[in-house]
mmCIF file of C-alpha atoms and ligand atoms in Angstrom:
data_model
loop_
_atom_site.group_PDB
_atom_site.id
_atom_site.type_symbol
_atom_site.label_atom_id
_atom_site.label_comp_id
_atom_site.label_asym_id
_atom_site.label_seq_id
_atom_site.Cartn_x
_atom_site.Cartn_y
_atom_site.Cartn_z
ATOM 1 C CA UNK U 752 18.412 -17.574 2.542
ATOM 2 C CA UNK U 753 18.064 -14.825 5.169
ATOM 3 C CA UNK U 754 15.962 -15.239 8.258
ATOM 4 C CA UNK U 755 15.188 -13.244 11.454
ATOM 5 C CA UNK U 756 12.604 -13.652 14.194
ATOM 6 C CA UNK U 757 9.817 -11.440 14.630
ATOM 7 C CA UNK U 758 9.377 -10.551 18.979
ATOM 8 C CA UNK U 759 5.778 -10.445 18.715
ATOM 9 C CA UNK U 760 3.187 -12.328 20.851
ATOM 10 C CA UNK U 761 3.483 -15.687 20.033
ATOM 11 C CA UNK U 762 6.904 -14.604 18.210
ATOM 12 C CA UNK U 763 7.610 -16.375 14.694
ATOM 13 C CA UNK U 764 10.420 -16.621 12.281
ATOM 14 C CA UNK U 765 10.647 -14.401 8.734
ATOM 15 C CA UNK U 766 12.316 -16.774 5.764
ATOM 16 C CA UNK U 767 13.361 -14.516 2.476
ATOM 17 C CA UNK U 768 14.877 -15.837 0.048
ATOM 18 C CA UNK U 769 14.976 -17.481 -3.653
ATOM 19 C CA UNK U 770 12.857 -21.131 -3.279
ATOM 20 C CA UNK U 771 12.329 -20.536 0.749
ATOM 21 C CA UNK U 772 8.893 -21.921 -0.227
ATOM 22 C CA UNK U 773 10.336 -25.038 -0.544
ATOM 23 C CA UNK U 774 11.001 -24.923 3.290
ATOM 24 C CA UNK U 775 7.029 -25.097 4.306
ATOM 25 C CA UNK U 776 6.753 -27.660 6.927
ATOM 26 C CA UNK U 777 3.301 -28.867 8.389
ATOM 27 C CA UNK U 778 4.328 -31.771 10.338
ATOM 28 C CA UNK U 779 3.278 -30.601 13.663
ATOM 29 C CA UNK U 780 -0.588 -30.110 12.271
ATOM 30 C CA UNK U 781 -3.383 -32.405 11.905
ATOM 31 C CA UNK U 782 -4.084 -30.906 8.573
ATOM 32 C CA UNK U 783 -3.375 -27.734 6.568
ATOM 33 C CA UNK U 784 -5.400 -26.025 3.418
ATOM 34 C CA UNK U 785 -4.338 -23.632 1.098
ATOM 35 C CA UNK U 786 -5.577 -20.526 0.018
ATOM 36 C CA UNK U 787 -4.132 -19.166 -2.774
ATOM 37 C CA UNK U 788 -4.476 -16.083 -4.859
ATOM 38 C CA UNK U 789 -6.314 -16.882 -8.639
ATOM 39 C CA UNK U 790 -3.406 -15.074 -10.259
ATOM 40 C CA UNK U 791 -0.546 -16.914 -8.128
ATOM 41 C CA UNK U 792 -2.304 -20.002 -8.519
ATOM 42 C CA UNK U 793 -2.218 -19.311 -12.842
ATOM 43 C CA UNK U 794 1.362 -19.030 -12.655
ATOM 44 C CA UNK U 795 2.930 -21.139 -10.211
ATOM 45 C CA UNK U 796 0.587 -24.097 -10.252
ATOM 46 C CA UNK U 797 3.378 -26.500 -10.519
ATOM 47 C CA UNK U 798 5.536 -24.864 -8.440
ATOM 48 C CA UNK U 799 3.367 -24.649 -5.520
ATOM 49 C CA UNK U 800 1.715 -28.199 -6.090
ATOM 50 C CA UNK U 801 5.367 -29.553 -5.374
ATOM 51 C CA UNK U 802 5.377 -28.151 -1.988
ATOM 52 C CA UNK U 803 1.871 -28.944 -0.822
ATOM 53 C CA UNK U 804 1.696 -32.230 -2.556
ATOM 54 C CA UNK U 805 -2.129 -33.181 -1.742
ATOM 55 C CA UNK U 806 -3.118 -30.254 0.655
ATOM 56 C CA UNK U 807 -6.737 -28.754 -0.559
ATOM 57 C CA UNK U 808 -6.416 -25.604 -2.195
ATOM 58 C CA UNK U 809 -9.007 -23.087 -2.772
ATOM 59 C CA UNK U 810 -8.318 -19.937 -5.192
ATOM 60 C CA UNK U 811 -8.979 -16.790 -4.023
ATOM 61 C CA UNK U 812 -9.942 -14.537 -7.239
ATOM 62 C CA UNK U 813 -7.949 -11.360 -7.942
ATOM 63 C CA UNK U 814 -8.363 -8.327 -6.520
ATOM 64 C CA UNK U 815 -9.939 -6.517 -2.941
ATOM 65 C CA UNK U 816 -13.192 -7.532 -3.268
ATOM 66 C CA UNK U 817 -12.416 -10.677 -1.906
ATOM 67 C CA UNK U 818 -11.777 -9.267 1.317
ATOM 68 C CA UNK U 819 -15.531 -9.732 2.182
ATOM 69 C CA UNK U 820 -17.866 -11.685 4.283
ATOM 70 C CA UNK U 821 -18.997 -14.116 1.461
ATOM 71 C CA UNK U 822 -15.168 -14.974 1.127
ATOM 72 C CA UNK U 823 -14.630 -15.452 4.769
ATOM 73 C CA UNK U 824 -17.684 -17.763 4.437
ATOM 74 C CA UNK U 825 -16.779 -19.911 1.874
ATOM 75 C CA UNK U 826 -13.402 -20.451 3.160
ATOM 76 C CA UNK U 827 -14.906 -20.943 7.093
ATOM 77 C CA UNK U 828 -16.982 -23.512 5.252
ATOM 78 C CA UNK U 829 -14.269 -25.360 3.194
ATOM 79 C CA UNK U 830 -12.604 -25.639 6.792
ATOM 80 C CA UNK U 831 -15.215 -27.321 8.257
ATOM 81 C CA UNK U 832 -16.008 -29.753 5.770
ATOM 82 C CA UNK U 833 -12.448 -30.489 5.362
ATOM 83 C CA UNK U 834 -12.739 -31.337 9.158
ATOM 84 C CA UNK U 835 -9.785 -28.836 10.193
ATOM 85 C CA UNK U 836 -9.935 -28.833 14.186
ATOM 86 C CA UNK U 837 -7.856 -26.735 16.606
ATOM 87 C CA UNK U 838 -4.519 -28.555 15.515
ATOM 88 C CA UNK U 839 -4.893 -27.504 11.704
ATOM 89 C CA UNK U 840 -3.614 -24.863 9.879
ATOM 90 C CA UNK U 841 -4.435 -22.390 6.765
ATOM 91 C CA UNK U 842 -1.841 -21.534 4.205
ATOM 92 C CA UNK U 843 -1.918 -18.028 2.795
ATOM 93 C CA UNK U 844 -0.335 -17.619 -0.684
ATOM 94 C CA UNK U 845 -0.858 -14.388 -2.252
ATOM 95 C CA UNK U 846 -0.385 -10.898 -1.529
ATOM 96 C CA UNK U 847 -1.936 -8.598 1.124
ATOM 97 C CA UNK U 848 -5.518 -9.625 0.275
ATOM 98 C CA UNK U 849 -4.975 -13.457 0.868
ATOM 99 C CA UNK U 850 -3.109 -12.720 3.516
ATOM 100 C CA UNK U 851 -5.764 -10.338 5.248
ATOM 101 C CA UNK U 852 -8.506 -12.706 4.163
ATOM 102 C CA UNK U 853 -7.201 -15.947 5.248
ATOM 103 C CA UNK U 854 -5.434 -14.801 8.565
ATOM 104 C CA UNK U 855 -8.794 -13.058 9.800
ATOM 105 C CA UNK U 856 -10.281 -16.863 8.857
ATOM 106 C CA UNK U 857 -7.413 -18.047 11.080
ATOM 107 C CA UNK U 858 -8.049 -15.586 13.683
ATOM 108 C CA UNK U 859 -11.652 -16.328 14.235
ATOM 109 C CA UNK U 860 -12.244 -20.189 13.222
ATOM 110 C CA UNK U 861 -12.865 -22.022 16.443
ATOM 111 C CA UNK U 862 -11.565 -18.631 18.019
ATOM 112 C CA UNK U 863 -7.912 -18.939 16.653
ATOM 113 C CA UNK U 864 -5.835 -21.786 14.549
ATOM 114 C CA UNK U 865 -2.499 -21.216 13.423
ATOM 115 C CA UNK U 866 -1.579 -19.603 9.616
ATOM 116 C CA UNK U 867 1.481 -19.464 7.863
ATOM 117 C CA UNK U 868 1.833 -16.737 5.384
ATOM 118 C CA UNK U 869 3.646 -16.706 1.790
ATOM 119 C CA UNK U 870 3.697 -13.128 0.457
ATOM 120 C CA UNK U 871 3.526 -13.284 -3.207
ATOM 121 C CA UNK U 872 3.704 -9.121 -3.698
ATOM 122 C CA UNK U 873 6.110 -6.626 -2.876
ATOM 123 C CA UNK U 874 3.444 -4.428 -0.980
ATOM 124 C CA UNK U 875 3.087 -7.850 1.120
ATOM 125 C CA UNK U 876 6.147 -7.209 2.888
ATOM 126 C CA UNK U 877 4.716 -4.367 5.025
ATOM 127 C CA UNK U 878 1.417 -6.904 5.933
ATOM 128 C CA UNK U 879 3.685 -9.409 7.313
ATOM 129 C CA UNK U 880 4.512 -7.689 9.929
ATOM 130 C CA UNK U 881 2.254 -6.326 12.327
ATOM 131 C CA UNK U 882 -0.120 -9.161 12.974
ATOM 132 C CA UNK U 883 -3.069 -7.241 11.533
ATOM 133 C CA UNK U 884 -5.761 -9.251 9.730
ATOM 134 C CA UNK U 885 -8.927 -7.939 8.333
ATOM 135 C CA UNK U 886 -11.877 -8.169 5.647
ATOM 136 C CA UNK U 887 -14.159 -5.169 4.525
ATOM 137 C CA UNK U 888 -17.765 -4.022 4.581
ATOM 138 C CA UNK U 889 -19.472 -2.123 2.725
ATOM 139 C CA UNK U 890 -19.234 0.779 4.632
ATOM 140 C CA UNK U 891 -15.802 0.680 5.488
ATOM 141 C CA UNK U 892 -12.230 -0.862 4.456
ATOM 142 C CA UNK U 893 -10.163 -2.955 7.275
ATOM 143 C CA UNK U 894 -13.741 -2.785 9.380
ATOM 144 C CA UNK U 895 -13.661 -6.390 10.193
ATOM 145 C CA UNK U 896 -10.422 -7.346 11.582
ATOM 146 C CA UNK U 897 -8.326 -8.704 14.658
ATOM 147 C CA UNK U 898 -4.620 -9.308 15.678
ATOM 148 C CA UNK U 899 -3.728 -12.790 14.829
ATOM 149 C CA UNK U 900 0.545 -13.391 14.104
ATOM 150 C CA UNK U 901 1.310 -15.651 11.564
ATOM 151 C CA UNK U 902 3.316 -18.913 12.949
ATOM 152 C CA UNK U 903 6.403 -18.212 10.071
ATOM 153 C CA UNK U 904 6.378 -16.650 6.913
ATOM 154 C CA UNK U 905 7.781 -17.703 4.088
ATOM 155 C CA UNK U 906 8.342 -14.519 1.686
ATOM 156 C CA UNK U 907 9.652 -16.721 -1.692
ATOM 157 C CA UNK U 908 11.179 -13.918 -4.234
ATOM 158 C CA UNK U 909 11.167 -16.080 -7.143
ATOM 159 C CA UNK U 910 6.869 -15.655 -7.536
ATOM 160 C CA UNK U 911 7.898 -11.626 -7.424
ATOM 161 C CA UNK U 912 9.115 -12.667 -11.044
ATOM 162 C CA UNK U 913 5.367 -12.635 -12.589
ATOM 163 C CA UNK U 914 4.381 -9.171 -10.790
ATOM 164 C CA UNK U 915 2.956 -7.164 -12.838
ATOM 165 C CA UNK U 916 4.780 -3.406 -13.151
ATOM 166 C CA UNK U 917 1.362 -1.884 -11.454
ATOM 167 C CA UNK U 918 2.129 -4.182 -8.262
ATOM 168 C CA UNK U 919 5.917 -3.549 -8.180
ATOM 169 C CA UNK U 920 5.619 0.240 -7.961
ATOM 170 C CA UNK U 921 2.894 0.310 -5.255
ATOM 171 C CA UNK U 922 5.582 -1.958 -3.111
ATOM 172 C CA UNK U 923 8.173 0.692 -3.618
ATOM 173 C CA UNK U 924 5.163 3.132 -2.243
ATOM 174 C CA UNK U 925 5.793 1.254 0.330
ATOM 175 C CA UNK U 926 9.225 0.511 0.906
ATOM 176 C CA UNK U 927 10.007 4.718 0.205
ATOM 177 C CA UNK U 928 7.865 4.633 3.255
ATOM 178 C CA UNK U 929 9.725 3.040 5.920
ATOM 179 C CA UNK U 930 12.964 4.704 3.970
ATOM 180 C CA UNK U 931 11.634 7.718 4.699
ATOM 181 C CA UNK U 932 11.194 7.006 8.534
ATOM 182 C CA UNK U 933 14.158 5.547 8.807
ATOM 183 C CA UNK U 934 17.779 6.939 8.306
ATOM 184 C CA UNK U 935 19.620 4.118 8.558
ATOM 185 C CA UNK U 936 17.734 2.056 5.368
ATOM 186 C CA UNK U 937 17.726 5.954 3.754
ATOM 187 C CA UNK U 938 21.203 6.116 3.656
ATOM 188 C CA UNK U 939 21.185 1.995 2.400
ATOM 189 C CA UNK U 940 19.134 2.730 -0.357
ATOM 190 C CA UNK U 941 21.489 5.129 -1.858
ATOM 191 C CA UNK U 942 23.279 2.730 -3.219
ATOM 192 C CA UNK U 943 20.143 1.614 -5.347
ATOM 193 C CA UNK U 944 19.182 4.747 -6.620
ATOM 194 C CA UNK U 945 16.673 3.237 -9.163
ATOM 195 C CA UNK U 946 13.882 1.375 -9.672
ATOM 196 C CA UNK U 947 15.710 -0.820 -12.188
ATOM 197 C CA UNK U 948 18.736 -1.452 -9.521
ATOM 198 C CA UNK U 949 16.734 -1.713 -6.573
ATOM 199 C CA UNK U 950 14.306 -4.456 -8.122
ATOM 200 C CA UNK U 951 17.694 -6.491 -8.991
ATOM 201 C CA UNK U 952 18.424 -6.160 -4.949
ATOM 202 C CA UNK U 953 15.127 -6.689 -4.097
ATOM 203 C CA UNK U 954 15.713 -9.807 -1.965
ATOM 204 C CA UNK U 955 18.338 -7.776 0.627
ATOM 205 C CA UNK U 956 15.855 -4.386 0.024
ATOM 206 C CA UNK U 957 12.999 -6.398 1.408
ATOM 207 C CA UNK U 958 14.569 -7.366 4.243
ATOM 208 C CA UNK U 959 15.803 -3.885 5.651
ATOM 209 C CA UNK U 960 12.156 -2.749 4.919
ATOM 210 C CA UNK U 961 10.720 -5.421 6.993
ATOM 211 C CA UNK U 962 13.122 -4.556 9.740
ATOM 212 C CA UNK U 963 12.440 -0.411 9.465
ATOM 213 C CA UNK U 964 8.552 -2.177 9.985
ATOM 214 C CA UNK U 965 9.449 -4.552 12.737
ATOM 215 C CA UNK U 966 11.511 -1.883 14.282
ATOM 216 C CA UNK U 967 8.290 0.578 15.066
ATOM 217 C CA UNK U 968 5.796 -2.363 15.719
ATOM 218 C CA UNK U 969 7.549 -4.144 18.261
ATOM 219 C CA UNK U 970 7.644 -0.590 20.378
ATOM 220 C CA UNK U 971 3.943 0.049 19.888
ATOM 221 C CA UNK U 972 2.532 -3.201 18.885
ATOM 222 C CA UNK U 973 -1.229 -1.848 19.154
ATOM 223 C CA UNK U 974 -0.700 1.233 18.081
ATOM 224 C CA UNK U 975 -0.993 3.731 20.780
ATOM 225 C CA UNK U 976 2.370 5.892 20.195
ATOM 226 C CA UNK U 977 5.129 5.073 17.573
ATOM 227 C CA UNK U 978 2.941 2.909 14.853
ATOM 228 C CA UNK U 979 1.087 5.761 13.987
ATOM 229 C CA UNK U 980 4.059 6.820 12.026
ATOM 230 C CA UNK U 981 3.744 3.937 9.501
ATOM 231 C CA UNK U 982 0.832 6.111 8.519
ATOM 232 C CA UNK U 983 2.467 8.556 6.506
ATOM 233 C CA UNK U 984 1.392 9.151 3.328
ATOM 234 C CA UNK U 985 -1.936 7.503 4.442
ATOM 235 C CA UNK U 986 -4.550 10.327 5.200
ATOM 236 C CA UNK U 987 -4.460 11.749 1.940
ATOM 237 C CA UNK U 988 -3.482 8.503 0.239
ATOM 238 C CA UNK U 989 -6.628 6.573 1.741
ATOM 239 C CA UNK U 990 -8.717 9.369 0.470
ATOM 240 C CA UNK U 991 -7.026 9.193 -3.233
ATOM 241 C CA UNK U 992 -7.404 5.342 -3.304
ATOM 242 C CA UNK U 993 -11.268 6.097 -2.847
ATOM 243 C CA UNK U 994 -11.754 8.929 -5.137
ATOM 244 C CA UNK U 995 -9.958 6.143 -7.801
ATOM 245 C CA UNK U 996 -12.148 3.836 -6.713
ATOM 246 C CA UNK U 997 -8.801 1.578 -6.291
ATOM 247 C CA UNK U 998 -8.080 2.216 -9.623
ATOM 248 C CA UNK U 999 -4.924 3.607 -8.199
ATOM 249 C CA UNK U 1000 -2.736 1.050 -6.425
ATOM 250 C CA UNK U 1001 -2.208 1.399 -2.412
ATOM 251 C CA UNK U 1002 1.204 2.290 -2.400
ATOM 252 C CA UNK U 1003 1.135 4.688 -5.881
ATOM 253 C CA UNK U 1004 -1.527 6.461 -3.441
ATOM 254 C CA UNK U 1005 0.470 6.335 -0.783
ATOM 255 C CA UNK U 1006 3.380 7.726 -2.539
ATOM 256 C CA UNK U 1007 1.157 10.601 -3.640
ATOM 257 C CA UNK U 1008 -0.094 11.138 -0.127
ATOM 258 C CA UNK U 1009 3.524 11.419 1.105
ATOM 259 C CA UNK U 1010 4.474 14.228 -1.727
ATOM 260 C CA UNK U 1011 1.629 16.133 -0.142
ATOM 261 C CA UNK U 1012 2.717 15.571 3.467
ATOM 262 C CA UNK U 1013 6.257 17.545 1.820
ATOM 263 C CA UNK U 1014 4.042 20.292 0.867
ATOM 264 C CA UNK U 1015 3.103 20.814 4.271
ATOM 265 C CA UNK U 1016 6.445 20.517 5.770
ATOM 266 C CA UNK U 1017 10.066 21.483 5.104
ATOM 267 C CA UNK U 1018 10.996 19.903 1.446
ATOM 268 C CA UNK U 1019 13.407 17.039 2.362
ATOM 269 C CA UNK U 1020 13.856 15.411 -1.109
ATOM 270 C CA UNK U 1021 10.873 12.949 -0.676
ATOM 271 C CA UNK U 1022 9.185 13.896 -3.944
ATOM 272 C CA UNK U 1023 12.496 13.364 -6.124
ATOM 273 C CA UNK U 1024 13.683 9.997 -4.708
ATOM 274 C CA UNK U 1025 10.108 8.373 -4.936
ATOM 275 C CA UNK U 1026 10.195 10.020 -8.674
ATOM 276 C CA UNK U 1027 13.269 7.790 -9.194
ATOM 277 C CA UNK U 1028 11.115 4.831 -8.116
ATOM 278 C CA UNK U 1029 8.931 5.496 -10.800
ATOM 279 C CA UNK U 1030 6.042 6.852 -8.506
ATOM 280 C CA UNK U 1031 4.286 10.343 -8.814
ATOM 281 C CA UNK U 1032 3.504 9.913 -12.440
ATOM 282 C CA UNK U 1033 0.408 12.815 -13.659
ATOM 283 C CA UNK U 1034 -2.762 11.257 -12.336
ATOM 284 C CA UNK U 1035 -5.679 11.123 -14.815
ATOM 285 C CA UNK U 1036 -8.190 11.871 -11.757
ATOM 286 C CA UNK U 1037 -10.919 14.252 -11.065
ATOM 287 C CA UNK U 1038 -10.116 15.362 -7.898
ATOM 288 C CA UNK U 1039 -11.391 18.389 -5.763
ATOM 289 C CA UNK U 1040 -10.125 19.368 -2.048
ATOM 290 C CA UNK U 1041 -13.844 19.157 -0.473
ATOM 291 C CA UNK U 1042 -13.921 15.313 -1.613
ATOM 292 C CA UNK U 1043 -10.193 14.993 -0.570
ATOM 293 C CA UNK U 1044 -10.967 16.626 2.847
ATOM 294 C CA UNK U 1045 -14.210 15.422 3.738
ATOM 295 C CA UNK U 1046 -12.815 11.571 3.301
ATOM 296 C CA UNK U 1047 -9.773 12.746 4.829
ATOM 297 C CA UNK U 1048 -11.928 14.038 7.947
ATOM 298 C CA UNK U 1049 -14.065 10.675 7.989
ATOM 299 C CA UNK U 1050 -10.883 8.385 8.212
ATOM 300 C CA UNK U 1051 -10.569 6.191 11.421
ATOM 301 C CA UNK U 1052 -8.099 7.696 12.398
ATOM 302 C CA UNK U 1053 -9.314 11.628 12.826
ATOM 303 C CA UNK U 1054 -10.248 12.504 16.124
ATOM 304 C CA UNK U 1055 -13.598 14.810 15.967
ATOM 305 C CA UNK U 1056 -12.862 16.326 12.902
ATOM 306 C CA UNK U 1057 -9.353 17.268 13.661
ATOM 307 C CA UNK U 1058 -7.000 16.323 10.952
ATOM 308 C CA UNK U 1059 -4.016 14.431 12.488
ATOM 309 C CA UNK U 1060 -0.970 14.284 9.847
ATOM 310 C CA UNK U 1061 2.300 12.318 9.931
ATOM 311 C CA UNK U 1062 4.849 14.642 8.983
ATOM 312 C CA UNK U 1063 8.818 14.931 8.055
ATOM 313 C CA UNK U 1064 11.377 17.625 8.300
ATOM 314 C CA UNK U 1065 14.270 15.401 8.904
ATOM 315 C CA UNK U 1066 14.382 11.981 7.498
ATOM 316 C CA UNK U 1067 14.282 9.573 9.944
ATOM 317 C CA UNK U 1068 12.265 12.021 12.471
ATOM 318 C CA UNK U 1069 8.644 11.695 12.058
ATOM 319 C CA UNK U 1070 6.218 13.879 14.065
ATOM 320 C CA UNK U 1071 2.427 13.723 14.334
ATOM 321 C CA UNK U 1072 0.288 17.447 13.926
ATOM 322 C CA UNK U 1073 -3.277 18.256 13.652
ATOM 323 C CA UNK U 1074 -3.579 20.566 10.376
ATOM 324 C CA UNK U 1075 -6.519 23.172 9.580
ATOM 325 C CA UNK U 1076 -8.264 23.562 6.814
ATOM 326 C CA UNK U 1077 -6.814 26.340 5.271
ATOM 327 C CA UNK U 1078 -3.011 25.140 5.606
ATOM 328 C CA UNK U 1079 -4.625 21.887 3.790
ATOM 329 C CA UNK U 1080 -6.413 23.682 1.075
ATOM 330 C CA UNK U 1081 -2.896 25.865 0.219
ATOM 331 C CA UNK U 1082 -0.980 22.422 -0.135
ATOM 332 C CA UNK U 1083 -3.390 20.857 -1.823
ATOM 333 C CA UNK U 1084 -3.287 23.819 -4.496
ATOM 334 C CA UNK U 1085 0.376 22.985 -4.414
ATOM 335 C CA UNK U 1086 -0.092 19.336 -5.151
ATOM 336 C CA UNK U 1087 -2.856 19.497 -7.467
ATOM 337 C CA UNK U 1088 -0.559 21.777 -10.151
ATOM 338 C CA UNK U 1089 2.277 18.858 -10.058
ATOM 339 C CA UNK U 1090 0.172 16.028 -10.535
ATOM 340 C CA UNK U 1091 -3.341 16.340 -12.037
HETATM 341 P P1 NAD W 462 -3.186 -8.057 -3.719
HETATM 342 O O1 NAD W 462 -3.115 -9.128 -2.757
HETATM 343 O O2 NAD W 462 -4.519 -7.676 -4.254
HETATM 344 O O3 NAD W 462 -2.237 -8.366 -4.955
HETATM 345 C C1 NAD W 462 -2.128 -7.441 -6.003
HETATM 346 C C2 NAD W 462 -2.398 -8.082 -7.359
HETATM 347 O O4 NAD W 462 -1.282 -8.868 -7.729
HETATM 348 C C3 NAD W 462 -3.587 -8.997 -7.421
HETATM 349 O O5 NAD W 462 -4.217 -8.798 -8.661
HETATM 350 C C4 NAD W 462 -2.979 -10.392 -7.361
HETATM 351 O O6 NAD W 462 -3.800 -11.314 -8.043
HETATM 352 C C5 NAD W 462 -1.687 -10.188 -8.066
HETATM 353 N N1 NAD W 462 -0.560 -11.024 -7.655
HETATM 354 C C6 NAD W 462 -0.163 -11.304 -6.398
HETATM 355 N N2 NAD W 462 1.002 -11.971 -6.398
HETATM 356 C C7 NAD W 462 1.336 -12.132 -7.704
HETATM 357 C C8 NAD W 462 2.440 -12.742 -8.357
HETATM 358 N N3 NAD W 462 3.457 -13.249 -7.657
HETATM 359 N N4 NAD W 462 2.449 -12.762 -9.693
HETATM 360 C C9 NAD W 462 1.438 -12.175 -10.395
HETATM 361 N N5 NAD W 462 0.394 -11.556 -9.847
HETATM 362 C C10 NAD W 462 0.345 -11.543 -8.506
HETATM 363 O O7 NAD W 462 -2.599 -6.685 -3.138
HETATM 364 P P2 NAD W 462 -1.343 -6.303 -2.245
HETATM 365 O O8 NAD W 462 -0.902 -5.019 -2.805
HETATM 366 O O9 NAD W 462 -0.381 -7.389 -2.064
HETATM 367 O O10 NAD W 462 -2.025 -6.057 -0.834
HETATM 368 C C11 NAD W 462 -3.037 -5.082 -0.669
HETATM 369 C C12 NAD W 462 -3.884 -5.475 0.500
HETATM 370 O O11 NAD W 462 -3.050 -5.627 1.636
HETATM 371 C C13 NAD W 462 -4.933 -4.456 0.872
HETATM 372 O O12 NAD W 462 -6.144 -5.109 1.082
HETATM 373 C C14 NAD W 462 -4.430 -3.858 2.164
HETATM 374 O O13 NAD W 462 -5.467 -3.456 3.013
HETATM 375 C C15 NAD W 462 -3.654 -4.994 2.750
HETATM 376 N N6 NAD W 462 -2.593 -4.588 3.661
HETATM 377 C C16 NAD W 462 -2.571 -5.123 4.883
HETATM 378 C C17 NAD W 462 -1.595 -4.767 5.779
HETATM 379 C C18 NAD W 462 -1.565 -5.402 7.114
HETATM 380 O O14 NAD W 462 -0.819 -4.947 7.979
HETATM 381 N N7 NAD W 462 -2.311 -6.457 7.330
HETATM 382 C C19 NAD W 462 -0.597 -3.860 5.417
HETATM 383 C C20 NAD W 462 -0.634 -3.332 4.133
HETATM 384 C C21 NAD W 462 -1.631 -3.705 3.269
HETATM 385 ZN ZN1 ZN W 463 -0.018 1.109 3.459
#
């Protein structure tokens, strides 16, 4: 198994690896429950019931509705009949939702208990890191949240087995991403050109990717400077995974929001390598620049209006620019005749 130590605030120790699940030690809490993801729970029942033995488990269904405020309820009121105090601790197995969900229970319950994480996706890699936990409203996605590390992680690669293809390209969204901001894991992921090779390497691929993560969170940890580059791809990928309704997977959008990023920049090759990770596929979406830019223009992360991109014309050397309205509209023509 591979491990490395995250230098957050507490700091707290990364385990990859084939059966690192098996590894989960509670012995220093008064008691620990489980949540667990429906889906995980379907088809790794056994597996995970070895580990916890008797813990209480409660199954988290599918999917990002569960990030809510009825969720965070029921689980807030599971812990309190189950009499966790201070000294207890919440299990998170599942991908990015269970991990968002349960941490921000974690966060808040008696104003902070420990959680340790199990990432069950690909795309989980990235919320691992970071220390960001969060549920959503109505109104907004991520609009409920806090800063709460996990105490050690536990990423197991043998649930990545029962992934469904959907899941495992929008974790290469992802992990293009941080290969695109970083040089060094560029030039390492040459040497697994494909999605087929790279998802027999995932366990080492994984664990540069975290590290590319680590690497601009530890510098900015609350994101006032270098973080904001892990945004790329996000602007317009936020505003395709609404216009989808989420039919579209995070990182797939993601992966479409960095091809247009390219059109606004010098072409570096982005589109063709995330093509050979089997993203960028035609989209069967109805999609129209006002929607794009008016969501685009409403994300958190716009400052009056102004449009602030994460752009590329070196790999490795990200730069943040404010872009008008008609430079978007003339790469948005561009992108819309590729992939629609
Ligand atoms: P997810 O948790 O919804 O999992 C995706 C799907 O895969 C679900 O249907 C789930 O049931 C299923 N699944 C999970 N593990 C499985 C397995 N091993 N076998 C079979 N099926 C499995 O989604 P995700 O892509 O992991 O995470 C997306 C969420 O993560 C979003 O809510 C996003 O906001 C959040 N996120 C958070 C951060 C952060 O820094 N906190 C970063 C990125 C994303
Ligand atoms: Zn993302």
């Amino acid at each position: 198994t591979n491990s490395f130590l995250i230098h957050a605030i507490p700091p707290y120790m990364i385990h990859v690896g084939d059966g690192v699940f098996a590894e989960l030690s509670v012995k220093k809490y008064s008691q620990a429950i489980c949540c667990v993801d429906e889906r995980v729970w379907q088809s790794h029942e056994q597996y995970i019931r070895d580990v916890i033995k008797d813990m209480t488990v409660i199954v988290i269904p599918s999917g990002e509705k569960s990030k809510s405020l009825d969720k965070y309820q029921v689980i807030i009121e599971h812990l309190l009949k189950n009499h966790i105090d201070r000294k207890g601790v919440i299990i998170a197995i599942g991908g990015g939702v269970v991990g968002d969900l349960a941490g921000f229970c974690a966060a808040t319950y008696m104003r902070g208990i420990d959680f340790i994480q199990v990432p069950t996706t690909i795309l989980a890699h990235d919320s691992a890191i970071g220390g960001k936990v969060a549920i959503n409203t109505d109104v907004a996605k991520n609009s409920i949240g806090a800063f709460h590390q996990p105490t050690t992680v536990y990423y197991d690669t043998q649930f990545l087995a029962t992934l469904p293809e959907r899941e495992v390209l929008s974790g290469f969204g992802e992990i293009c991403k941080h290969m695109f901001l970083d040089k060094h894991f560029y030039d390492f992921m040459q040497a697994f050109p494909d999605l087929a090779v790279a998802e027999e390497n995932i366990e080492t691929i994984l664990l540069h990717s975290m590290q590319v993560k680590q690497k601009f969170v530890e510098e900015d940890p609350y994101e006032n400077d270098v973080r904001k580059y892990l945004n790329f791809g996000h602007t317009f990928g936020h505003a395709l995974e609404q216009i989808s309704n989420y039919s579209l997977s995070h990182g797939a959008a993601v992966a479409y929001g960095m091809a247009f990023a390219e059109y606004l920049a010098t072409p570096i090759g982005i589109r063709e390598m995330l093509i050979n990770y089997g993203l960028l596929t035609p989209l069967q979406l109805d999609v129209d620049f006002d929607t794009v830019y008016n969501l685009m223009k409403n994300d958190k992360k716009s400052v009056s209006g102004a449009i602030q991109f994460v752009l590329m014309d070196v790999i490795g050397h990200p730069y943040a620019q404010v872009v008008g309205e008609s430079e978007l509209r003339e790469a948005f023509d561009n992108w819309r005749m590729e992939y629609l």
